[in-house]
Coordinates of C-alpha atoms in Angstrom, one line a residue:
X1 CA 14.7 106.5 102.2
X2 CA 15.9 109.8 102.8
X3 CA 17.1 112.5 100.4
X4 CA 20.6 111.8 101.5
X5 CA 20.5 108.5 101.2
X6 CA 19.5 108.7 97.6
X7 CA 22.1 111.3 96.4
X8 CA 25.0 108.3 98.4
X9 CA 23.5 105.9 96.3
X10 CA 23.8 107.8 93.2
X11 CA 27.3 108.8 94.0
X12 CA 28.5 104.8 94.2
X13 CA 26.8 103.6 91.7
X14 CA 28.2 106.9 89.0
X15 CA 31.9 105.5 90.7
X16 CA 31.6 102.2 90.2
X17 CA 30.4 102.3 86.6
X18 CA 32.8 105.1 85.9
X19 CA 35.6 103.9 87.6
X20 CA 35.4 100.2 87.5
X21 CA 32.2 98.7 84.5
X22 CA 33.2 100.5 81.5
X23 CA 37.0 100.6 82.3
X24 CA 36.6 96.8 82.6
X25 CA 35.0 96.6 79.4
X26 CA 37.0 98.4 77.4
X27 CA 40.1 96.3 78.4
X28 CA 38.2 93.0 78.2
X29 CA 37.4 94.2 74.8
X30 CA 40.5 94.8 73.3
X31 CA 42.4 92.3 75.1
X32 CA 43.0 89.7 72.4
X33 CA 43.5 92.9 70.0
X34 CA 46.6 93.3 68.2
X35 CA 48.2 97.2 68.1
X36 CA 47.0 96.9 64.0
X37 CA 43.6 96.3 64.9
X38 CA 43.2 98.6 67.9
X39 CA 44.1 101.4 65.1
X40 CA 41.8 100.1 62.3
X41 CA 39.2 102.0 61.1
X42 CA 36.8 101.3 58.4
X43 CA 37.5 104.5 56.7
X44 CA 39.4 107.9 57.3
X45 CA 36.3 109.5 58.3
X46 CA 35.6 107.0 61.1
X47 CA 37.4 106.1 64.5
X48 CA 39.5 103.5 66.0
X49 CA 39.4 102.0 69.6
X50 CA 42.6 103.6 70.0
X51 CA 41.0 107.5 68.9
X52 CA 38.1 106.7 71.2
X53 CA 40.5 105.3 74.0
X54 CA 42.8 108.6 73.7
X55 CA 39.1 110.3 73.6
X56 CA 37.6 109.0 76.4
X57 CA 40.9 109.5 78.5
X58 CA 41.0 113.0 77.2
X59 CA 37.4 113.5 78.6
X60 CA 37.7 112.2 81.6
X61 CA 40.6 113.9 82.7
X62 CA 38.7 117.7 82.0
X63 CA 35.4 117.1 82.7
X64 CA 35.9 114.8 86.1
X65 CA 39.3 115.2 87.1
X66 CA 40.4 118.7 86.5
X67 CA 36.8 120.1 86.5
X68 CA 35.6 118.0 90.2
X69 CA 39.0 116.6 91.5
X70 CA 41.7 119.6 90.8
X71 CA 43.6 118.1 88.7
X72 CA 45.8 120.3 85.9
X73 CA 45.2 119.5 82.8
X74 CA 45.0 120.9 78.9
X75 CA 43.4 118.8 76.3
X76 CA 43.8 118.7 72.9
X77 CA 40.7 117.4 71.8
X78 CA 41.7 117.3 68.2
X79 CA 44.7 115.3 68.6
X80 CA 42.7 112.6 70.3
X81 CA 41.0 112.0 66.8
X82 CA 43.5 112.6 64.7
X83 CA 46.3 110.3 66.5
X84 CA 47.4 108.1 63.6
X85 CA 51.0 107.0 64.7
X86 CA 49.4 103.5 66.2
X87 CA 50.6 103.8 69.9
X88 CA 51.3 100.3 71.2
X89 CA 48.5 98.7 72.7
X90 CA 50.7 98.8 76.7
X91 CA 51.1 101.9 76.1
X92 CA 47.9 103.1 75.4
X93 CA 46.7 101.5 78.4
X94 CA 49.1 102.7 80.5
X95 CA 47.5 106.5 79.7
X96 CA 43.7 104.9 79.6
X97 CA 44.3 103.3 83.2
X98 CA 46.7 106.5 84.6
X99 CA 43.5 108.5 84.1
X100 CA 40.9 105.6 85.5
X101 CA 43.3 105.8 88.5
X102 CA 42.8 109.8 88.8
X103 CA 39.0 109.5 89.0
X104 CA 39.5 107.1 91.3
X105 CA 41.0 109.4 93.8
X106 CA 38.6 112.3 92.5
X107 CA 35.7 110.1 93.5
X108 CA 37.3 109.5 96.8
X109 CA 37.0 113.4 97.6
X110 CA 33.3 114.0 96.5
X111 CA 30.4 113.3 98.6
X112 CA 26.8 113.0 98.2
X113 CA 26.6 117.2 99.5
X114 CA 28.9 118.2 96.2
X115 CA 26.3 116.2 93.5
X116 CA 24.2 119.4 94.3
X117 CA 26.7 121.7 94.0
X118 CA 26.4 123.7 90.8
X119 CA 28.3 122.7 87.9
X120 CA 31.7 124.1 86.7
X121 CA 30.7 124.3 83.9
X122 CA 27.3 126.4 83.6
X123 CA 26.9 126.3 80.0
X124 CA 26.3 122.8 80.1
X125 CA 24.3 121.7 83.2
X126 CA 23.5 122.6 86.6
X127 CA 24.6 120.8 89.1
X128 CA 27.4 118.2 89.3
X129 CA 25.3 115.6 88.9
X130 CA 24.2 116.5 85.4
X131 CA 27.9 116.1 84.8
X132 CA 29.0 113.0 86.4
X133 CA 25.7 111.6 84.9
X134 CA 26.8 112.9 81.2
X135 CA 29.9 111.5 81.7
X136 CA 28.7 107.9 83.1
X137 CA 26.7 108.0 79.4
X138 CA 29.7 109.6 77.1
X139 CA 32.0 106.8 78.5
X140 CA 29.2 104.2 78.1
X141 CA 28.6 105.4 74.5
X142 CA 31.7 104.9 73.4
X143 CA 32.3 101.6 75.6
X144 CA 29.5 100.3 73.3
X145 CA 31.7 101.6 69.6
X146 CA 34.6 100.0 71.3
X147 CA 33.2 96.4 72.3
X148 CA 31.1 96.4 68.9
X149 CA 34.8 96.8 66.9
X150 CA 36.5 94.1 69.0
X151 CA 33.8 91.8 67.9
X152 CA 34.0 92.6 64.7
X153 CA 37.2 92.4 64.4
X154 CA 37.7 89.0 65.8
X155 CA 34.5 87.1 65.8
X156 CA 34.7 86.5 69.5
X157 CA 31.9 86.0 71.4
X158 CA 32.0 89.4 73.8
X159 CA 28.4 88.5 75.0
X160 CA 29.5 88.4 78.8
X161 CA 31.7 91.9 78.9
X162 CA 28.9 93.3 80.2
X163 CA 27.5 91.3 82.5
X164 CA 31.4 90.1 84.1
X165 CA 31.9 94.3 84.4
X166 CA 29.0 94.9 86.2
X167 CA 29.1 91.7 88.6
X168 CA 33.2 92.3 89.4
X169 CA 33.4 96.3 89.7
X170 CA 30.0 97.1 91.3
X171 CA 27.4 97.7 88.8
X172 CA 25.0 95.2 90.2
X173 CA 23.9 94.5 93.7
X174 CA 26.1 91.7 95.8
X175 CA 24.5 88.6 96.6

């Protein structure tokens, strides 16, 4: 296997969990959530899905779509944590898939050549595979906070998220 076929391989697989597997998850999650318990949080110091959704979408947009697509943006980074006016759940997925939808497209304009391209941001890695790797494992992260609270919240079985994310947006290899 070849050099370039490695860095093509990488590329899809980043997309697919970026774009599609922990997307999927995070809506399968909170789902059956009311808006109350999207915005619950065990304590003032801790989050809710709906910080770490506003979060996530906050990150995504600088670090993947402005930073490797183009796209303006200006985050407020605070304001994603300290959000506390309980934005309905439709809407809050309206602004968590508008930006799932952006990295779409910016993953349609990268190819395997711009993984070792150096990083826009040289403080913090590299090459732009060190980013789109860190942000594959910041979304995951908080995938994880999100799907553990769901549970929590409601008791329901969320055992097959995971697996149902992978096998319907790419994570795993087709039969």
């Amino acid at each position: 296997m070849s050099s370039s076929d490695v860095a093509s391989i990488t590329l899809d697989a980043l997309r697919s969990r970026i774009t599609g597997v922990f997307p999927a998850q995070i809506r399968s999650a909170i789902e059956p959530l009311t808006d109350e318990q999207i915005w619950w949080r065990p304590n003032e110091s801790s989050n809710s899905i709906g910080n770490l959704m506003l979060h996530l979408a906050g990150s995504v947009q600088l670090y993947l779509n402005k930073l490797h697509g183009g796209v303006e943006f200006t985050r407020d980074r605070e304001a994603e944590f300290t959000e506390r006016t309980h934005i309905a759940k439709g809407e809050l997925l309206a602004r968590f898939d508008d930006v799932f939808e952006t990295a779409v497209r910016t993953f349609e304009k990268l190819t395997p050549e711009h993984l070792t391209t150096p990083s826009p941001v040289p403080s913090m890695h590299q090459f732009a595979v060190q980013d789109l790797i860190n942000i594959a494992a910041h979304i995951s992260t908080h995938a994880g906070q999100i799907v553990w609270i769901a549970k929590a919240l409601t008791g329901r079985s969320l055992d097959d998220v995971w697996m149902t994310s992978h096998r319907e947006h790419g994570g795993w290899k087709k039969a």
